[in-house]
Coordinates of C-alpha atoms in Angstrom, one line a residue:
A1 CA -49.5 0.7 -33.5
A2 CA -50.3 4.3 -34.0
M3 CA -46.7 5.1 -33.6
F4 CA -45.8 2.7 -36.4
A5 CA -48.5 4.1 -38.7
A6 CA -47.2 7.6 -38.1
G7 CA -43.7 6.3 -38.8
L8 CA -44.8 5.1 -42.2
F9 CA -46.3 8.5 -43.1
V10 CA -43.1 10.3 -42.2
C11 CA -40.9 7.8 -44.1
S12 CA -42.0 8.9 -47.6
L13 CA -40.7 12.4 -46.8
A14 CA -37.7 11.1 -44.9
A15 CA -36.6 9.0 -47.9
F16 CA -36.1 12.2 -49.9
Q17 CA -34.2 14.0 -47.1
V18 CA -31.7 11.1 -46.8
V19 CA -30.7 11.3 -50.4
S20 CA -28.5 14.3 -49.7
R21 CA -27.1 12.8 -46.6
A22 CA -25.5 9.6 -47.8
Q23 CA -22.1 10.1 -49.3
Y24 CA -21.4 6.6 -50.4
A25 CA -23.5 5.6 -53.4
P26 CA -21.4 2.5 -54.4
D27 CA -22.4 0.7 -51.2
E28 CA -26.1 1.3 -51.5
V29 CA -28.2 -1.9 -51.6
T30 CA -31.0 -1.3 -54.2
H31 CA -32.6 -4.8 -54.2
L32 CA -32.3 -8.0 -52.3
P33 CA -33.1 -11.5 -53.6
G34 CA -36.1 -13.0 -51.7
M35 CA -37.5 -9.6 -50.7
S36 CA -41.1 -9.2 -52.0
F37 CA -41.9 -5.9 -50.1
K38 CA -40.5 -2.4 -50.8
P39 CA -38.5 -1.2 -47.8
N40 CA -39.4 2.2 -46.4
Y41 CA -35.7 2.9 -45.4
R42 CA -32.4 2.9 -47.3
Q43 CA -29.6 0.5 -46.7
W44 CA -25.9 0.2 -47.5
S45 CA -23.5 -2.7 -47.3
G46 CA -19.7 -2.6 -47.8
H47 CA -16.5 -2.4 -45.9
L48 CA -15.0 0.0 -43.4
Q49 CA -11.3 0.3 -43.0
A50 CA -9.9 -0.5 -39.5
R51 CA -6.1 -0.8 -39.2
P52 CA -4.3 -0.8 -42.5
G53 CA -5.2 -3.9 -44.5
K54 CA -8.1 -4.8 -42.2
F55 CA -11.6 -4.3 -43.5
L56 CA -14.8 -4.8 -41.5
H57 CA -18.1 -5.5 -43.3
Y58 CA -20.9 -3.2 -42.4
W59 CA -24.6 -3.2 -43.1
F60 CA -26.4 0.1 -42.4
V61 CA -30.1 0.7 -42.4
T62 CA -31.7 4.1 -42.0
S63 CA -34.6 4.8 -39.6
Q64 CA -38.1 4.1 -40.9
R65 CA -39.3 7.2 -39.0
D66 CA -36.9 10.2 -39.3
P67 CA -33.4 9.4 -40.3
V68 CA -32.3 13.0 -39.9
K69 CA -33.3 13.3 -36.3
D70 CA -33.4 9.7 -35.0
P71 CA -30.3 8.3 -33.2
L72 CA -27.6 6.2 -34.7
V73 CA -27.1 2.8 -33.0
L74 CA -24.1 0.5 -33.5
W75 CA -24.9 -3.2 -32.9
L76 CA -22.2 -5.8 -32.1
N77 CA -22.7 -9.5 -31.5
G78 CA -20.2 -11.3 -29.4
G79 CA -18.2 -14.5 -29.6
P80 CA -15.5 -13.5 -29.7
G81 CA -15.7 -14.4 -33.3
C82 CA -19.4 -14.4 -34.0
S83 CA -21.2 -12.3 -36.6
S84 CA -23.4 -9.2 -36.0
L85 CA -25.5 -10.3 -39.0
D86 CA -27.1 -12.8 -36.7
G87 CA -28.4 -9.7 -34.8
F88 CA -29.7 -8.2 -38.1
L89 CA -31.2 -11.4 -39.5
S90 CA -32.5 -13.1 -36.3
E91 CA -32.8 -10.4 -33.7
N92 CA -33.6 -6.8 -34.3
G93 CA -33.0 -6.1 -38.0
P94 CA -35.7 -4.8 -40.4
F95 CA -36.2 -8.2 -41.9
H96 CA -35.5 -11.9 -41.1
V97 CA -34.9 -14.9 -43.2
N98 CA -37.7 -17.5 -43.7
D99 CA -36.9 -21.1 -42.8
N100 CA -36.6 -21.9 -46.6
G101 CA -33.4 -19.8 -46.7
A102 CA -34.7 -18.2 -49.9
T103 CA -37.1 -15.4 -48.8
V104 CA -37.2 -12.7 -46.1
Y105 CA -40.1 -11.2 -44.1
E106 CA -40.5 -7.9 -42.3
N107 CA -39.7 -7.7 -38.6
T108 CA -42.6 -5.8 -36.9
F109 CA -40.3 -5.0 -33.9
S110 CA -37.3 -3.9 -35.9
W111 CA -35.1 -1.4 -34.0
N112 CA -34.8 0.7 -37.2
K113 CA -38.5 1.7 -36.7
I114 CA -37.0 4.5 -34.5
A115 CA -33.2 4.5 -35.1
N116 CA -30.6 4.3 -37.8
V117 CA -28.8 1.0 -37.1
L118 CA -25.3 0.1 -38.1
Y119 CA -24.3 -3.6 -38.0
V120 CA -20.6 -4.3 -38.1
E121 CA -19.0 -7.8 -38.4
S122 CA -16.0 -7.6 -36.0
P123 CA -13.2 -8.5 -35.7
A124 CA -11.6 -9.1 -39.1
G125 CA -12.0 -12.8 -40.0
V126 CA -15.7 -12.9 -38.9
G127 CA -18.4 -13.2 -41.5
Y128 CA -17.5 -11.0 -44.5
S129 CA -14.8 -9.0 -42.7
Y130 CA -11.3 -9.7 -43.7
S131 CA -7.6 -8.9 -43.4
D132 CA -5.3 -8.6 -46.5
D133 CA -2.6 -10.7 -44.6
R134 CA -5.1 -13.2 -43.4
K135 CA -3.7 -13.0 -39.9
Y136 CA -6.6 -13.1 -37.5
A137 CA -5.0 -13.3 -34.0
T138 CA -6.3 -10.4 -31.9
D139 CA -7.3 -9.2 -28.4
D140 CA -9.8 -7.0 -26.6
D141 CA -7.8 -3.7 -27.0
Q142 CA -7.0 -4.3 -30.7
V143 CA -10.7 -5.0 -31.4
A144 CA -11.7 -1.8 -29.6
D145 CA -9.1 0.1 -31.6
D146 CA -10.2 -1.4 -34.9
N147 CA -13.9 -0.8 -34.2
Y148 CA -13.1 2.8 -33.3
K149 CA -11.2 3.2 -36.6
A150 CA -14.1 1.5 -38.5
L151 CA -16.5 3.9 -36.9
Q152 CA -14.4 6.9 -38.1
S153 CA -14.4 5.3 -41.6
F154 CA -18.2 5.0 -41.4
F155 CA -18.6 8.7 -40.5
A156 CA -16.2 9.6 -43.3
K157 CA -18.6 7.8 -45.7
F158 CA -21.8 9.2 -44.0
P159 CA -20.7 12.6 -42.6
N160 CA -24.3 13.8 -42.1
F161 CA -24.8 11.2 -39.3
T162 CA -22.1 12.7 -37.0
Q163 CA -24.8 15.1 -35.6
N164 CA -27.2 12.3 -34.6
E165 CA -27.2 11.0 -31.0
F166 CA -25.0 7.9 -31.0
F167 CA -25.4 4.7 -28.9
I168 CA -23.4 1.4 -28.8
F169 CA -25.1 -1.9 -28.2
G170 CA -23.3 -5.2 -27.6
E171 CA -24.5 -8.7 -26.9
S172 CA -22.8 -11.6 -25.1
Y173 CA -19.0 -11.1 -25.5
G174 CA -20.2 -7.6 -26.6
G175 CA -20.1 -7.1 -22.8
I176 CA -16.4 -6.5 -23.4
Y177 CA -16.6 -5.0 -26.9
A178 CA -19.2 -2.3 -26.0
P179 CA -17.7 -0.6 -23.0
T180 CA -14.1 -0.8 -24.3
L181 CA -15.1 0.8 -27.6
S182 CA -17.3 3.3 -25.7
L183 CA -14.3 4.5 -23.7
R184 CA -12.4 5.2 -27.0
V185 CA -15.4 7.0 -28.5
A186 CA -15.9 9.1 -25.3
T187 CA -12.3 10.1 -24.9
G188 CA -11.1 10.0 -28.5
A189 CA -10.6 12.9 -30.9
A190 CA -13.3 12.0 -33.4
K191 CA -16.4 14.2 -33.2
I192 CA -19.2 11.9 -32.3
N193 CA -22.4 12.8 -30.4
F194 CA -22.0 9.9 -28.1
K195 CA -24.8 9.4 -25.4
G196 CA -24.5 5.9 -24.0
F197 CA -24.0 2.2 -24.4
S198 CA -26.0 -1.0 -23.6
V199 CA -25.0 -4.6 -23.0
G200 CA -27.4 -7.5 -23.5
N201 CA -26.8 -10.8 -21.8
G202 CA -23.2 -9.7 -21.6
L203 CA -20.0 -11.0 -20.1
S204 CA -18.8 -8.3 -17.8
S205 CA -16.9 -10.3 -15.2
F206 CA -15.6 -13.8 -15.7
E207 CA -15.6 -14.4 -12.0
L208 CA -19.2 -13.2 -11.3
N209 CA -20.5 -15.0 -14.4
D210 CA -19.1 -18.4 -13.3
Q211 CA -19.9 -17.9 -9.6
S212 CA -23.5 -16.9 -10.2
L213 CA -24.1 -19.8 -12.7
I214 CA -23.8 -22.4 -9.9
Y215 CA -26.6 -20.7 -7.9
F216 CA -28.6 -20.2 -11.1
G217 CA -28.3 -23.9 -11.9
Y218 CA -29.2 -25.2 -8.5
Y219 CA -32.2 -22.9 -7.9
H220 CA -33.5 -23.7 -11.4
G221 CA -33.6 -27.4 -10.5
L222 CA -30.7 -28.6 -12.6
F223 CA -28.4 -30.1 -9.9
G224 CA -30.3 -32.0 -7.2
E225 CA -29.5 -32.0 -3.5
D226 CA -26.5 -34.4 -3.5
L227 CA -24.4 -32.3 -5.9
W228 CA -25.5 -29.1 -4.2
R229 CA -24.5 -30.5 -0.8
D230 CA -21.1 -31.6 -2.1
L231 CA -20.5 -28.2 -3.7
N232 CA -21.3 -26.5 -0.4
I233 CA -19.0 -28.9 1.6
N234 CA -16.1 -28.6 -0.7
C235 CA -16.3 -25.0 -2.0
C236 CA -17.7 -23.0 0.9
D237 CA -16.6 -21.8 4.4
K238 CA -18.8 -20.2 7.0
E239 CA -18.8 -16.8 5.2
S240 CA -19.0 -17.6 1.5
C241 CA -18.6 -19.9 -1.4
D242 CA -15.9 -19.8 -4.1
F243 CA -16.9 -21.7 -7.2
Y244 CA -14.5 -19.7 -9.4
N245 CA -11.0 -19.5 -8.0
T246 CA -10.8 -22.4 -5.6
S247 CA -7.6 -24.2 -4.7
S248 CA -9.5 -27.4 -3.8
A249 CA -9.3 -30.1 -6.5
Q250 CA -12.5 -31.7 -5.2
C251 CA -14.4 -28.4 -5.5
N252 CA -13.1 -27.9 -9.0
T253 CA -14.2 -31.3 -10.1
L254 CA -17.7 -30.7 -8.7
V255 CA -17.9 -27.3 -10.4
N256 CA -17.0 -29.0 -13.7
V257 CA -19.8 -31.6 -13.1
A258 CA -22.2 -28.7 -12.6
F259 CA -21.0 -26.9 -15.7
G260 CA -21.3 -30.2 -17.6
I261 CA -25.0 -30.4 -16.7
V262 CA -25.6 -26.9 -17.9
Y263 CA -23.6 -27.1 -21.1
S264 CA -23.4 -30.7 -22.3
S265 CA -26.3 -32.6 -21.1
G266 CA -28.6 -31.5 -23.9
L267 CA -30.1 -28.4 -22.3
N268 CA -30.4 -25.3 -24.4
E269 CA -27.8 -23.1 -22.6
Y270 CA -29.2 -20.0 -24.3
A271 CA -32.7 -20.4 -23.2
L272 CA -33.4 -23.0 -20.5
Y273 CA -37.0 -23.5 -21.3
L274 CA -36.7 -23.8 -25.1
D275 CA -36.0 -27.0 -26.9
C276 CA -32.5 -27.8 -28.2
E277 CA -32.9 -27.3 -31.9
G278 CA -31.0 -29.4 -34.5
G279 CA -29.8 -32.1 -32.1
R280 CA -26.7 -31.3 -30.1
R281 CA -24.3 -30.7 -32.9
F282 CA -22.2 -27.6 -32.3
H283 CA -20.0 -25.2 -34.0
R284 CA -16.3 -25.5 -33.3
G285 CA -15.9 -21.7 -33.4
Y286 CA -18.5 -21.8 -30.7
Q287 CA -16.7 -24.3 -28.6
R288 CA -13.8 -21.9 -28.5
T289 CA -16.1 -19.1 -27.5
M290 CA -17.4 -21.0 -24.5
S291 CA -13.8 -21.9 -23.5
H292 CA -13.2 -18.1 -23.2
L293 CA -16.2 -17.8 -20.9
F294 CA -15.1 -20.4 -18.4
T295 CA -11.3 -20.0 -18.3
N296 CA -10.7 -20.8 -14.7
S297 CA -12.7 -23.9 -14.3
R298 CA -11.0 -25.3 -17.4
K299 CA -7.6 -25.3 -16.0
H300 CA -8.2 -28.7 -14.4
Q301 CA -11.0 -29.9 -16.5
D302 CA -9.7 -33.1 -18.0
S303 CA -12.1 -35.3 -16.2
H304 CA -15.2 -33.6 -17.5
K305 CA -15.0 -32.0 -20.9
K306 CA -17.9 -29.7 -21.4
F307 CA -18.5 -30.7 -25.0
S308 CA -18.4 -34.4 -24.3
D309 CA -21.1 -35.5 -26.7
G310 CA -18.8 -37.4 -29.0
V311 CA -18.9 -34.9 -31.8
S312 CA -15.6 -34.7 -33.7
P313 CA -14.0 -31.4 -33.2
S314 CA -13.9 -30.7 -36.9
A315 CA -17.6 -29.9 -37.1
S316 CA -18.4 -28.9 -40.6
V317 CA -18.7 -25.3 -41.8
G318 CA -22.2 -24.1 -41.3
E319 CA -22.9 -25.8 -38.0
V320 CA -23.8 -23.3 -35.3
P321 CA -23.7 -22.8 -31.5
P322 CA -25.4 -25.7 -29.7
C323 CA -29.2 -25.8 -29.9
I324 CA -29.4 -22.8 -32.2
N325 CA -30.5 -23.2 -35.8
S326 CA -29.1 -20.6 -38.2
T327 CA -29.2 -22.7 -41.4
A328 CA -31.6 -20.3 -43.0
Q329 CA -29.4 -17.2 -42.5
L330 CA -26.4 -19.2 -43.6
N331 CA -28.0 -20.4 -46.8
W332 CA -29.4 -16.9 -47.7
L333 CA -26.2 -15.0 -47.0
N334 CA -24.1 -17.4 -49.1
R335 CA -26.3 -17.2 -52.2
G336 CA -24.3 -15.7 -55.1
D337 CA -27.0 -13.1 -55.9
V338 CA -27.2 -12.0 -52.2
R339 CA -23.5 -11.6 -51.9
K340 CA -23.5 -9.6 -55.1
A341 CA -26.4 -7.4 -53.9
L342 CA -24.4 -6.8 -50.6
H343 CA -21.2 -5.9 -52.6
I344 CA -19.2 -8.8 -51.1
P345 CA -16.0 -9.5 -53.2
D346 CA -16.0 -12.9 -54.9
T347 CA -12.6 -13.6 -53.3
L348 CA -14.0 -13.8 -49.8
P349 CA -14.8 -17.2 -48.3
P350 CA -18.4 -18.3 -47.5
W351 CA -20.1 -16.6 -44.6
D352 CA -20.4 -18.4 -41.3
I353 CA -22.1 -17.4 -38.1
C354 CA -18.9 -17.9 -36.0
S355 CA -15.2 -18.1 -36.9
D356 CA -13.0 -20.8 -35.4
V357 CA -9.9 -19.0 -36.7
V358 CA -10.8 -15.8 -34.8
G359 CA -12.1 -17.4 -31.6
G360 CA -9.2 -19.9 -31.4
Q361 CA -6.5 -17.2 -31.4
Y362 CA -8.4 -14.6 -29.4
R363 CA -6.8 -13.1 -26.2
N364 CA -9.0 -11.9 -23.4
L365 CA -7.4 -8.9 -21.6
Y366 CA -10.2 -7.9 -19.2
P367 CA -11.2 -10.3 -16.5
T368 CA -13.7 -7.6 -15.5
V369 CA -14.7 -4.3 -17.2
K370 CA -15.6 -2.7 -13.8
D371 CA -13.0 0.1 -14.2
V372 CA -14.1 0.8 -17.7
Y373 CA -17.7 1.2 -16.5
L374 CA -16.7 3.5 -13.7
K375 CA -14.8 5.8 -16.1
L376 CA -17.8 5.9 -18.5
V377 CA -20.3 6.6 -15.8
S378 CA -18.0 9.4 -14.4
L379 CA -18.1 11.0 -17.9
G380 CA -21.9 11.3 -17.7
L381 CA -22.7 8.5 -20.2
R382 CA -25.9 6.5 -19.8
A383 CA -25.7 2.7 -19.6
L384 CA -28.3 -0.1 -19.8
V385 CA -27.3 -3.6 -18.7
Y386 CA -30.1 -6.0 -19.7
N387 CA -30.6 -9.8 -19.5
G388 CA -33.1 -12.3 -20.6
D389 CA -33.5 -14.3 -17.4
T390 CA -33.5 -17.8 -18.8
D391 CA -30.0 -17.6 -20.4
M392 CA -27.2 -19.7 -18.9
A393 CA -24.3 -18.6 -21.1
C394 CA -24.4 -15.2 -19.5
N395 CA -27.0 -15.5 -16.7
F396 CA -28.9 -12.5 -15.3
M397 CA -27.4 -12.8 -11.8
G398 CA -23.8 -12.4 -13.0
S399 CA -24.8 -9.1 -14.6
Q400 CA -26.9 -8.0 -11.6
W401 CA -24.0 -8.6 -9.2
F402 CA -21.6 -6.8 -11.6
V403 CA -23.8 -3.7 -11.7
E404 CA -24.5 -3.8 -7.9
H405 CA -20.7 -4.2 -7.2
L406 CA -19.8 -1.0 -9.1
G407 CA -20.4 0.7 -5.7
L408 CA -22.8 3.4 -7.1
E409 CA -25.6 4.8 -5.2
A410 CA -29.0 3.3 -5.9
T411 CA -31.6 5.8 -7.3
A412 CA -34.4 3.4 -8.1
N413 CA -35.0 0.2 -6.1
Y414 CA -35.6 -3.2 -7.8
Q415 CA -39.1 -3.0 -9.3
T416 CA -41.2 -4.4 -12.1
W417 CA -41.6 -2.8 -15.6
L418 CA -44.6 -3.4 -17.9
H419 CA -45.1 -4.1 -21.6
D420 CA -48.7 -4.5 -22.9
N421 CA -50.0 -4.3 -19.4
Q422 CA -48.0 -7.4 -18.3
I423 CA -44.9 -7.6 -16.2
A424 CA -42.1 -7.7 -18.7
G425 CA -39.3 -8.0 -16.1
F426 CA -37.6 -6.1 -13.3
Y427 CA -35.1 -3.2 -13.2
E428 CA -33.1 -1.1 -10.8
Q429 CA -31.1 2.1 -11.3
F430 CA -27.9 3.6 -10.0
G431 CA -27.8 7.1 -11.4
N432 CA -27.1 6.8 -15.1
I433 CA -26.8 3.0 -15.1
T434 CA -29.8 0.7 -15.3
F435 CA -29.9 -3.1 -14.7
L436 CA -32.9 -4.7 -16.3
T437 CA -34.3 -8.2 -16.8
V438 CA -36.6 -9.4 -19.5
K439 CA -38.8 -12.1 -18.1
G440 CA -38.8 -15.5 -19.8
A441 CA -36.3 -14.4 -22.5
G442 CA -33.0 -16.2 -23.3
H443 CA -29.6 -15.0 -24.5
M444 CA -30.9 -13.3 -27.6
V445 CA -33.5 -10.9 -26.1
P446 CA -34.6 -9.2 -29.3
Q447 CA -35.2 -12.6 -31.0
W448 CA -37.1 -14.2 -28.2
A449 CA -38.9 -11.2 -26.6
P450 CA -39.2 -8.8 -29.6
G451 CA -42.0 -6.6 -28.1
P452 CA -40.5 -6.1 -24.7
A453 CA -37.0 -5.6 -26.3
F454 CA -38.3 -2.9 -28.5
H455 CA -40.0 -1.2 -25.6
M456 CA -36.8 -1.3 -23.6
F457 CA -34.7 -0.1 -26.5
Q458 CA -37.0 2.9 -27.1
S459 CA -37.0 3.8 -23.4
F460 CA -33.3 3.7 -23.2
I461 CA -32.4 5.7 -26.3
T462 CA -35.1 8.4 -25.5
N463 CA -34.0 8.5 -21.8
S464 CA -37.6 7.9 -20.6
S465 CA -39.0 5.6 -18.0
Y466 CA -39.2 1.8 -18.5

């Protein structure tokens, strides 16, 4: 608490310093409908140019502590095709939307308490990002290129922030976005003071994600002995099990039954121990997203469709990933006065949390980002791979196996870390890369464990112990 109080004191001074730093007055957000408090930071919302004709919507908030010295952090949500404004308005932004969809409240654990944070909606076609030609087919490398160009566009607007230490954070499919963009930043010509990247509940390897989920499901009591025995008989030999790339039709059927329990029986796939909010309606853009996650098991998946709850595939705009309620954010962001305050052109369509158009045409190019990580670590960059340990979309074990399989030498054995004198999770280190769990949190760690998430964030960006 003392730190926050000190932060408030510095802010009044910092606000004056920043005036000279920001070069892009037209994008400044001077008021926001539904905000009854006066923010002690400055914010801008507008568009950054990626490839010609492609414009990514950004929302940038300065640090509440010392914008001049504090790091700059880029935040990317995943999908592919889901909006980073979910990160702002539900996870780690300076304020969140009340359930009424009309007013906002301050987030005590906002990451901009100690950092300047840049939220970018990517790729074009997501949220308020757009392309002049309205063509939204893209792939992992194009997205990394576009995000790199958008970053350069950001630094052209805000040149004074090129000196700040820079970090990239990605969540979920951001497991692909963050390292691929990091490699471009680390090896590209643009002068950026890049220090490291982090991936939260990320997809890093399709194979390890699928393979580990079967173990996660069984040992969390979701499958029962009969299914587990059948999986072992049909998918395993004496040495090992292969739930991912099997040639056995019987094994494949059983794996799909298991995935069906995880994803379409009514469990909250993002947080096993939280209720499923808003019934089991889902967002079609999200259905596409999940089809990217489990590419292999879907090749023969006619017998057991994952989304088999009888919902018509043309779920209406405004429905969200299963068991997640984002109605408040959706209603607030689509208000005419909010759009105007954020400088969103009238010609752009309504905001939605995920885009079916982007997700449906998206091409995955990286079955694993192992080689990308090894290059980044060899360049001396720091990395944090963290997971809420109740998530099933990108479970912690898949991430743990991924980090352990990089073949790096362990420098700190698996051990607990504390927040408020309680065990907040576990971590292990391999030189510059840390794998860390957040106990009891689901897919969106900053949303469901805001205190521990802030602690972890602060430790990582200051390169101090957890």
